PDB file of C-alpha atoms in Angstrom:
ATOM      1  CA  UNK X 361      35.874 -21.481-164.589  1.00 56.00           C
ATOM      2  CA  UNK X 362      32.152 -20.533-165.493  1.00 82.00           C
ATOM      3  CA  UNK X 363      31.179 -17.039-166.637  1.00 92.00           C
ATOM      4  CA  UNK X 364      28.346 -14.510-166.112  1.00 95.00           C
ATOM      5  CA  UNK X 365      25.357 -16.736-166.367  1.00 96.00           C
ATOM      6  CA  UNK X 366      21.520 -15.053-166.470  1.00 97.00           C
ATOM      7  CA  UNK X 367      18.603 -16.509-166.273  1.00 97.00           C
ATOM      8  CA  UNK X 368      16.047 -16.963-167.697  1.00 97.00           C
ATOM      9  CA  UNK X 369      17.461 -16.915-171.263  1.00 95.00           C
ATOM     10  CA  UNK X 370      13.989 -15.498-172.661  1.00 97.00           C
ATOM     11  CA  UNK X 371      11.207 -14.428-170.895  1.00 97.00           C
ATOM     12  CA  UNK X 372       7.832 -13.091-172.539  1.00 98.00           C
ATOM     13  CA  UNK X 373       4.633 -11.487-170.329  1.00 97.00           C
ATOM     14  CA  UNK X 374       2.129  -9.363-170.463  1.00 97.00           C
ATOM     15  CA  UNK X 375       1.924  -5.542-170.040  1.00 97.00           C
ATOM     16  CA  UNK X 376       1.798  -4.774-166.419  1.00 97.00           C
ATOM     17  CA  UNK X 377       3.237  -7.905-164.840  1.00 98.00           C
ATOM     18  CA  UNK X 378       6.107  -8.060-162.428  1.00 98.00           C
ATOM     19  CA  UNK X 379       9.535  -9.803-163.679  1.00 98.00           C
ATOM     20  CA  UNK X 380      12.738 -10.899-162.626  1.00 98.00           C
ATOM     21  CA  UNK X 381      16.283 -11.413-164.433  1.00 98.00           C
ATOM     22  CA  UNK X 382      18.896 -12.879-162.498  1.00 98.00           C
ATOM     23  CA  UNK X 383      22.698 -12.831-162.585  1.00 98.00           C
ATOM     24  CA  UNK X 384      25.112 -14.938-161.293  1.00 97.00           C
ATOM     25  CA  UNK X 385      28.255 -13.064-161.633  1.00 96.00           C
ATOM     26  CA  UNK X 386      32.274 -15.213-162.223  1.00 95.00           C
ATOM     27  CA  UNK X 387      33.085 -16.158-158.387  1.00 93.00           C
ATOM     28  CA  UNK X 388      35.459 -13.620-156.834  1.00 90.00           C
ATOM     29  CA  UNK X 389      34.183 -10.467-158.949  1.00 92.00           C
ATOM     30  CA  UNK X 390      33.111  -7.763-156.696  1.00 91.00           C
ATOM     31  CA  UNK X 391      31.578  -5.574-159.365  1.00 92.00           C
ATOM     32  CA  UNK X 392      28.203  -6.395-161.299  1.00 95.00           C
ATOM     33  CA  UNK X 393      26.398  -3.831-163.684  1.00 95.00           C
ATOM     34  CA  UNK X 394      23.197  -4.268-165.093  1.00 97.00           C
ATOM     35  CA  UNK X 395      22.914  -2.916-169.171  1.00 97.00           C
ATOM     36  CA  UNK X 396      19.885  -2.840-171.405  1.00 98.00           C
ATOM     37  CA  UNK X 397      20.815  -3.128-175.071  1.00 96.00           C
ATOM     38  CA  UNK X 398      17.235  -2.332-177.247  1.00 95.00           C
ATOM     39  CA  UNK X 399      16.893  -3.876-180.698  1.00 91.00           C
ATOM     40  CA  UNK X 400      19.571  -2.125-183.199  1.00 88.00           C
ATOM     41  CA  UNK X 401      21.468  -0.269-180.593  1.00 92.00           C
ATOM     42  CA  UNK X 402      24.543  -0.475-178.053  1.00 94.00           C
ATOM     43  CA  UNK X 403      24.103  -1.501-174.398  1.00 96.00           C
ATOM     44  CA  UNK X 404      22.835   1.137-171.878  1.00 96.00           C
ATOM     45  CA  UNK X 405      24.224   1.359-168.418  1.00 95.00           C
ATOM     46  CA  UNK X 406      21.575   1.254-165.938  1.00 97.00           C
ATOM     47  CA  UNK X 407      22.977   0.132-162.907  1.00 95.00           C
ATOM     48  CA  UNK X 408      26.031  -1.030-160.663  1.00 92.00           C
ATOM     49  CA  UNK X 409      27.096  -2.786-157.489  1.00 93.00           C
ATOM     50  CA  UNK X 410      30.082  -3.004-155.445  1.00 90.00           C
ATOM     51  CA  UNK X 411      29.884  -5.414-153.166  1.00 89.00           C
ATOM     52  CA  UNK X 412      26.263  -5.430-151.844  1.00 92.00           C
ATOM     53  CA  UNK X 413      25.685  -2.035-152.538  1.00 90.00           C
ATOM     54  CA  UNK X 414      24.615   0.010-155.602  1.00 91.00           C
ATOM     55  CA  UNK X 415      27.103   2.483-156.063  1.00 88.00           C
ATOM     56  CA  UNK X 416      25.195   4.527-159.367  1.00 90.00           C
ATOM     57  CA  UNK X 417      21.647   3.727-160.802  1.00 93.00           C
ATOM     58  CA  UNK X 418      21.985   7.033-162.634  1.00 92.00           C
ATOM     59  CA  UNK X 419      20.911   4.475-165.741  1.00 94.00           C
ATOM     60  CA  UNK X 420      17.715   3.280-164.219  1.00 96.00           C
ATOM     61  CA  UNK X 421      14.930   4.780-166.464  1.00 95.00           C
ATOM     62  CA  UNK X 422      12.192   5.269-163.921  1.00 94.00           C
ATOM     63  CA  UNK X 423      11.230   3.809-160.075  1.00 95.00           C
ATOM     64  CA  UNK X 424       9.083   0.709-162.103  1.00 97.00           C
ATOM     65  CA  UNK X 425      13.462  -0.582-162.333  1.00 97.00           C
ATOM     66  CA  UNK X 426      15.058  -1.535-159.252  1.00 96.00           C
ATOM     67  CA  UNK X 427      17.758  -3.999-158.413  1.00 97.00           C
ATOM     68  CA  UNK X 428      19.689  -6.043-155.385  1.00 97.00           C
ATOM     69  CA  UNK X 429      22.495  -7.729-154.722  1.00 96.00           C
ATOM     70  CA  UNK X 430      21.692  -8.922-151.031  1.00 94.00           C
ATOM     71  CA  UNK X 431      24.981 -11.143-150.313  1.00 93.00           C
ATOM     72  CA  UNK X 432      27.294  -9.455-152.703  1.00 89.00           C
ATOM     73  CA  UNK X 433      26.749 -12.353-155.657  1.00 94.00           C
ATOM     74  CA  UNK X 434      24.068 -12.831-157.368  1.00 97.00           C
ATOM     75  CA  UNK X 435      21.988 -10.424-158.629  1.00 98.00           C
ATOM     76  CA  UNK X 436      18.155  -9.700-159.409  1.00 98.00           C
ATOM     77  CA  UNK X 437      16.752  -7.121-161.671  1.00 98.00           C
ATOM     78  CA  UNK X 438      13.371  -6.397-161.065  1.00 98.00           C
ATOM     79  CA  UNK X 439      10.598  -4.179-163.258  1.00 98.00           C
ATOM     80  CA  UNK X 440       7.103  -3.964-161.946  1.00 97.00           C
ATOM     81  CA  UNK X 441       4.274  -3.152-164.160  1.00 97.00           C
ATOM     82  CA  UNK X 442       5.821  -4.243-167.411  1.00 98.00           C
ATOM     83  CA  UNK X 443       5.563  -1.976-170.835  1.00 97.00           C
ATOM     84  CA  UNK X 444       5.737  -2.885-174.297  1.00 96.00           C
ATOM     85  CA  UNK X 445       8.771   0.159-173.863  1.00 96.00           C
ATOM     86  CA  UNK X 446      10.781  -2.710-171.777  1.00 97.00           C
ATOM     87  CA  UNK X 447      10.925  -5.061-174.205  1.00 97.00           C
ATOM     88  CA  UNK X 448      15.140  -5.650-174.708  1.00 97.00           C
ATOM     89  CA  UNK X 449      18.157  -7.782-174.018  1.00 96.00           C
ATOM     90  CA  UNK X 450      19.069  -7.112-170.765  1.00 98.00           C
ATOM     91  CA  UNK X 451      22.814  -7.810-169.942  1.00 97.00           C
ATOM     92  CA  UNK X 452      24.869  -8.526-167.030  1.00 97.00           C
ATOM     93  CA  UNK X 453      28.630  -8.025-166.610  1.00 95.00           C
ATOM     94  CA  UNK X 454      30.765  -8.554-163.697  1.00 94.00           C
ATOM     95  CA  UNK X 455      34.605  -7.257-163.388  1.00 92.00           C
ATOM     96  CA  UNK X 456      37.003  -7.756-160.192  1.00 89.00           C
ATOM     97  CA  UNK X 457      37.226  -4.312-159.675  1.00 78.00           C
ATOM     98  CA  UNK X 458      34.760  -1.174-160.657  1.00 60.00           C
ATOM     99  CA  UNK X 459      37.130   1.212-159.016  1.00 60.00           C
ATOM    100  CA  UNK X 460      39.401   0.283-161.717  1.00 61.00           C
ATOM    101  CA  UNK X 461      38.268   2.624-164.592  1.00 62.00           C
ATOM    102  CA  UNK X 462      40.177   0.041-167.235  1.00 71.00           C
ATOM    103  CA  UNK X 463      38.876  -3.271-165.274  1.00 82.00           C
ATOM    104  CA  UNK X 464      37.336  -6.124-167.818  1.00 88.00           C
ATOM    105  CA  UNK X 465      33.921  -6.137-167.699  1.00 92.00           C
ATOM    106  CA  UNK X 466      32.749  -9.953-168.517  1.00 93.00           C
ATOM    107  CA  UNK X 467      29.512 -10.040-170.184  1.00 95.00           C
ATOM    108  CA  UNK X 468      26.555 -12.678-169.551  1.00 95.00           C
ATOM    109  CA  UNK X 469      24.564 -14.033-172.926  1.00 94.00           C
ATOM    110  CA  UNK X 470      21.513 -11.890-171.525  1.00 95.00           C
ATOM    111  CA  UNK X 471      17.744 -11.826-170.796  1.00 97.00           C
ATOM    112  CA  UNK X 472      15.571 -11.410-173.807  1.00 96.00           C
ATOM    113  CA  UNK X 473      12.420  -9.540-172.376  1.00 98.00           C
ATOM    114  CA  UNK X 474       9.536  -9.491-174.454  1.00 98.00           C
ATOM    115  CA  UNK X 475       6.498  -7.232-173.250  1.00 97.00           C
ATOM    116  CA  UNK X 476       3.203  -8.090-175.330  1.00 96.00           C
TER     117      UNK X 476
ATOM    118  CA  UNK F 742      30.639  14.371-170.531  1.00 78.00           C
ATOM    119  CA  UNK F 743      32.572  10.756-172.334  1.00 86.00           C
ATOM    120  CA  UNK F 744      31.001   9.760-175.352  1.00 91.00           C
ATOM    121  CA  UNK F 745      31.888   7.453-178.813  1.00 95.00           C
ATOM    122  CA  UNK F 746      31.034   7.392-182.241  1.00 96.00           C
ATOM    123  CA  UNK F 747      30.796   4.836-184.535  1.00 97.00           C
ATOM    124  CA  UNK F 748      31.366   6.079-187.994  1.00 97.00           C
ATOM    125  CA  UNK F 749      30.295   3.193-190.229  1.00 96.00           C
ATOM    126  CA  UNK F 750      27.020   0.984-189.100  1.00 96.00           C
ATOM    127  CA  UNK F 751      27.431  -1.643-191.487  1.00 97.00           C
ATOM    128  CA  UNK F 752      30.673  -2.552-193.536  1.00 98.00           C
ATOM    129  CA  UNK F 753      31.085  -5.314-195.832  1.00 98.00           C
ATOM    130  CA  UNK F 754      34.621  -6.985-196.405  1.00 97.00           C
ATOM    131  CA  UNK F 755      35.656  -9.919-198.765  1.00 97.00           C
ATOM    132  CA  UNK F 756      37.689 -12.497-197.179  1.00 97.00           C
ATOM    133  CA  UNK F 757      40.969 -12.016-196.764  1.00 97.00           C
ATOM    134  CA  UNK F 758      40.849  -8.409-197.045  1.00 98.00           C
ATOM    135  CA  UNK F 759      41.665  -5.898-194.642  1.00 98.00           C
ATOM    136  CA  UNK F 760      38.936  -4.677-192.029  1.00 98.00           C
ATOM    137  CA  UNK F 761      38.803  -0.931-191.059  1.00 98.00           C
ATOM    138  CA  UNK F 762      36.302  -0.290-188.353  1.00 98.00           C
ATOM    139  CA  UNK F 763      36.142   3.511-187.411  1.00 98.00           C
ATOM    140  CA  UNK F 764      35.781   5.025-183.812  1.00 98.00           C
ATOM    141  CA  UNK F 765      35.627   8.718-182.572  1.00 97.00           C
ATOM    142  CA  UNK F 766      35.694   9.201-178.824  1.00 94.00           C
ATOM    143  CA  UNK F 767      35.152  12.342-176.504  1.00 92.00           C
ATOM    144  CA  UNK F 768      36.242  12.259-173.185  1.00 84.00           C
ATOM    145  CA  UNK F 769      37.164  15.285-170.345  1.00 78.00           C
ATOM    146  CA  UNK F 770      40.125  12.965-169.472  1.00 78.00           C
ATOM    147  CA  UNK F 771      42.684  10.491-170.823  1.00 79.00           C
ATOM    148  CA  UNK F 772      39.866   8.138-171.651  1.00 84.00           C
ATOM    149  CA  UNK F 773      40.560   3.848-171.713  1.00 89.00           C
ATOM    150  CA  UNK F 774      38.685   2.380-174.669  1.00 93.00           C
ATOM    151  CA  UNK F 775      37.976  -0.698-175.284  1.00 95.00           C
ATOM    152  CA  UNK F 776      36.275  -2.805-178.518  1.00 97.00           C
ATOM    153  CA  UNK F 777      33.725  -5.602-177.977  1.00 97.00           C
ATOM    154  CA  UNK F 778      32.312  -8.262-180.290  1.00 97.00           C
ATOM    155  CA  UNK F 779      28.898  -9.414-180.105  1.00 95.00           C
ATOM    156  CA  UNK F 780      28.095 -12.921-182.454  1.00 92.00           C
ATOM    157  CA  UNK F 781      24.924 -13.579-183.342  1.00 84.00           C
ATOM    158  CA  UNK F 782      22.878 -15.370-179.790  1.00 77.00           C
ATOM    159  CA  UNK F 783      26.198 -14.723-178.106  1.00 82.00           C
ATOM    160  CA  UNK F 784      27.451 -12.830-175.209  1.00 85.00           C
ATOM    161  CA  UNK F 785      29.494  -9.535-175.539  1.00 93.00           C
ATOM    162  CA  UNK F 786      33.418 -10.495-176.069  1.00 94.00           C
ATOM    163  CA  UNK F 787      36.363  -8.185-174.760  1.00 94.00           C
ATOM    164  CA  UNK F 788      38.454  -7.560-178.378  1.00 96.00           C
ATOM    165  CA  UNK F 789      41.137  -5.199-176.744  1.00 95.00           C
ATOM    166  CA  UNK F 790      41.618  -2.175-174.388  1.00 92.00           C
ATOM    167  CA  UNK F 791      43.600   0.994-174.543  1.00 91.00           C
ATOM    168  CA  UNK F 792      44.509   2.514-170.764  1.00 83.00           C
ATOM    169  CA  UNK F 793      47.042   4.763-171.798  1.00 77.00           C
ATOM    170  CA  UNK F 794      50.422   2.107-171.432  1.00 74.00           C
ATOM    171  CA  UNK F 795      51.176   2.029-175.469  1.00 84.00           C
ATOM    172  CA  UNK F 796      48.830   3.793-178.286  1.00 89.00           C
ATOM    173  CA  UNK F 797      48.794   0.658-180.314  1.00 94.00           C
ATOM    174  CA  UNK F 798      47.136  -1.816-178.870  1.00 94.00           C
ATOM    175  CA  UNK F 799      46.461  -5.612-179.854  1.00 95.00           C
ATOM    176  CA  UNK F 800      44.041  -8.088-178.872  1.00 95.00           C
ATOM    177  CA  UNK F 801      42.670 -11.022-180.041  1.00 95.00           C
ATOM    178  CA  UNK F 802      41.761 -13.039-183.165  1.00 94.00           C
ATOM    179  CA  UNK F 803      44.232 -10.807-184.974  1.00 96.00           C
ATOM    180  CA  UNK F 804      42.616  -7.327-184.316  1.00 97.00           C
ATOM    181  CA  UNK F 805      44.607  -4.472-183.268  1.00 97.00           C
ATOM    182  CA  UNK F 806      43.653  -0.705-182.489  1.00 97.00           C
ATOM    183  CA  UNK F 807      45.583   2.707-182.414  1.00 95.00           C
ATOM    184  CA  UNK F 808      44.841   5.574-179.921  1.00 93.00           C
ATOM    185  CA  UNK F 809      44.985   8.573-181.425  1.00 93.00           C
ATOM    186  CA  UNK F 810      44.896  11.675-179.352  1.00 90.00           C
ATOM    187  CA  UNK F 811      44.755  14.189-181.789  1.00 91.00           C
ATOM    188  CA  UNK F 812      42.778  12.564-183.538  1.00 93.00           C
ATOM    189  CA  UNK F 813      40.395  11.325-180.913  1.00 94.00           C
ATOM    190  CA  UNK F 814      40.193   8.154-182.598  1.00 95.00           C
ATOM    191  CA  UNK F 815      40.496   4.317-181.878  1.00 97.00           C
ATOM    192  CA  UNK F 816      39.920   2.683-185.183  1.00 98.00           C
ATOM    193  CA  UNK F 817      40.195  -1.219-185.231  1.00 98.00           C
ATOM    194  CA  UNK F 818      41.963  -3.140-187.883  1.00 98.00           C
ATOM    195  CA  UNK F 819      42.918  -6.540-188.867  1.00 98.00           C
ATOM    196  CA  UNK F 820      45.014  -7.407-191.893  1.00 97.00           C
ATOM    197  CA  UNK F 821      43.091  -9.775-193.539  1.00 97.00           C
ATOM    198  CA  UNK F 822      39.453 -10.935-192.585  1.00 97.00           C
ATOM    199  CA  UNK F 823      38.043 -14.242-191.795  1.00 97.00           C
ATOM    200  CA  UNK F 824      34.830 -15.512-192.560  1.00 96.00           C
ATOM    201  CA  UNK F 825      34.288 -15.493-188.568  1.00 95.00           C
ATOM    202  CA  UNK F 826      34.736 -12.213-187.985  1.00 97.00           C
ATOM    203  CA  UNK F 827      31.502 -11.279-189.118  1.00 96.00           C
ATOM    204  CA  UNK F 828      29.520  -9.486-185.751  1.00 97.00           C
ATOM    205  CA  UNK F 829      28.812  -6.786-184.640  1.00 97.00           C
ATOM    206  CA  UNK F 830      31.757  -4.699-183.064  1.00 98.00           C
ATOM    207  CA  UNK F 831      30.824  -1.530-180.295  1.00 98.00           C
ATOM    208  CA  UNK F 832      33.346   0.540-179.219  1.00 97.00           C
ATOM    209  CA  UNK F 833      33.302   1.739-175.797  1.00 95.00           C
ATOM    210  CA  UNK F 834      34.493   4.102-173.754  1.00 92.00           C
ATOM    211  CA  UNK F 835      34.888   4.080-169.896  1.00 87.00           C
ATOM    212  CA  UNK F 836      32.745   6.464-167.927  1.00 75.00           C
ATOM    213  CA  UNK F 837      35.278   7.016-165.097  1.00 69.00           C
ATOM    214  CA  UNK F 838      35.682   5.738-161.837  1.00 67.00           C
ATOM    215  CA  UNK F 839      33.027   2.958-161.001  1.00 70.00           C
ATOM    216  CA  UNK F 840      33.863   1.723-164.528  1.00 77.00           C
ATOM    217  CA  UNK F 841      30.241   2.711-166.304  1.00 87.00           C
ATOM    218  CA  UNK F 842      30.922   1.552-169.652  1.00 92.00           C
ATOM    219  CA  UNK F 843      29.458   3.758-172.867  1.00 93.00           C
ATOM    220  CA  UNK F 844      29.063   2.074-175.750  1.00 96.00           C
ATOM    221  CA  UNK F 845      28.869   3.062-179.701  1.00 96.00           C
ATOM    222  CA  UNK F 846      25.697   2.275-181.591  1.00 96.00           C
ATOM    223  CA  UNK F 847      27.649  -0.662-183.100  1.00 97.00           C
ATOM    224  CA  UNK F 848      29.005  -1.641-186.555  1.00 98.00           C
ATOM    225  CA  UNK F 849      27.872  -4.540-188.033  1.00 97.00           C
ATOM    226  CA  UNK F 850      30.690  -6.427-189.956  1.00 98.00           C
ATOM    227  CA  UNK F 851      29.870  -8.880-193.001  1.00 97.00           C
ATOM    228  CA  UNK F 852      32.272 -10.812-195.030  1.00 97.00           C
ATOM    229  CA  UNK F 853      31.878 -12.327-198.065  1.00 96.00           C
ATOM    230  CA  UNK F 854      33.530 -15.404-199.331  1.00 95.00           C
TER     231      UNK F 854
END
């Protein structure tokens, strides 16, 4: 079956613009996260739903970040006024379960955000 | 507060030699780990996961990984390396329930011929 697919695959804008990232999670899976992996470095948690609801944003690094999951699929990312600061791969996973601590998180190939 | 280390950012391996990538983790409880592979313009690969049924744990391509709780390590091995194992390899640890996943700075893995 198809994986975690994102889209757009690269997306470049200016400082202070609005953007979205989408993710369209493996069919079935309840849970979705949301990571941000910077040049160099490991994926960050920012976010994660179960179901249609975001059970921790605790990653989310200010109120500019906010996401949905309206219908319990697919999921949108969205960062309002843009900084050079956001510019990263941002990741999508989706698992069956996130109250299982040891459930298989399935990674997308990502959103490459470039701020100029 | 869980946490990993990553001991070695880069290590360099001739083919057909054995790979030793080195993890540290710190957790409050009996922690599941897990290694992931990352190939150049490619997405983030499940390599194998500890969750506490056997300390030695084996996953694909070859690659196996030992919990050690004494330790507090889960170094990943593999016999004898393959030109296609060069990536980059994170180990992560689980953040607890909700399954947050916290990931190592990464160890990039090159292999010569």
């Amino acid at each position: 079956g198809a994986g975690v697919s994102q889209t757009p695959s690269n997306k470049v804008t200016e400082k202070g613009k609005y953007v979205e990232l989408r993710c369209d999670p493996i069919s079935g899976h309840t849970a979705l996260y949301w990571y941000r992996q910077s040049l160099g470095q490991g994926p960050e948690f920012l976010i994660y739903f179960q179901g249609t609801g975001a059970a921790d944003d605790s990653g989310l690094p200010n109120d500019r970040f906010f996401a949905v999951r309206p219908e319990g699929s697919v999921s949108t990312l969205k960062i309002q006024r843009t900084e050079r600061g956001d510019s990263a791969v941002y990741l999508c996973a989706s698992s069956l379960n996130s109250a299982a601590r040891a459930d298989t998180q399935y990674f997308g190939p990502g959103t490459r955000l470039t701020v100029l | 507060a869980q946490s990993v280390t990553q001991l070695d950012s880069h290590v360099s391996v001739s083919e057909g030699t054995p790979v030793l990538l080195r993890c540290n983790y710190s957790s409050s409880y009996s922690p599941s780990l897990f290694w992931y592979v990352q190939h150049p313009n490619k997405g983030l690969q499940l390599l194998l996961k500890y969750t506490s049924a056997a300390t030695l744990v084996k996953g694909i391509n070859g690659f196996e990984a030992e919990f050690k709780k004494s330790e507090t390590s889960f170094h990943l091995t593999k016999p004898s390396a393959h030109m296609s194992d060069a990536a980059e390899y994170f180990c992560v640890v689980s953040a607890g329930t909700g399954g947050k996943l916290i990931f190592g700075q990464g160890t990039e893995l090159s292999v010569k011929p």
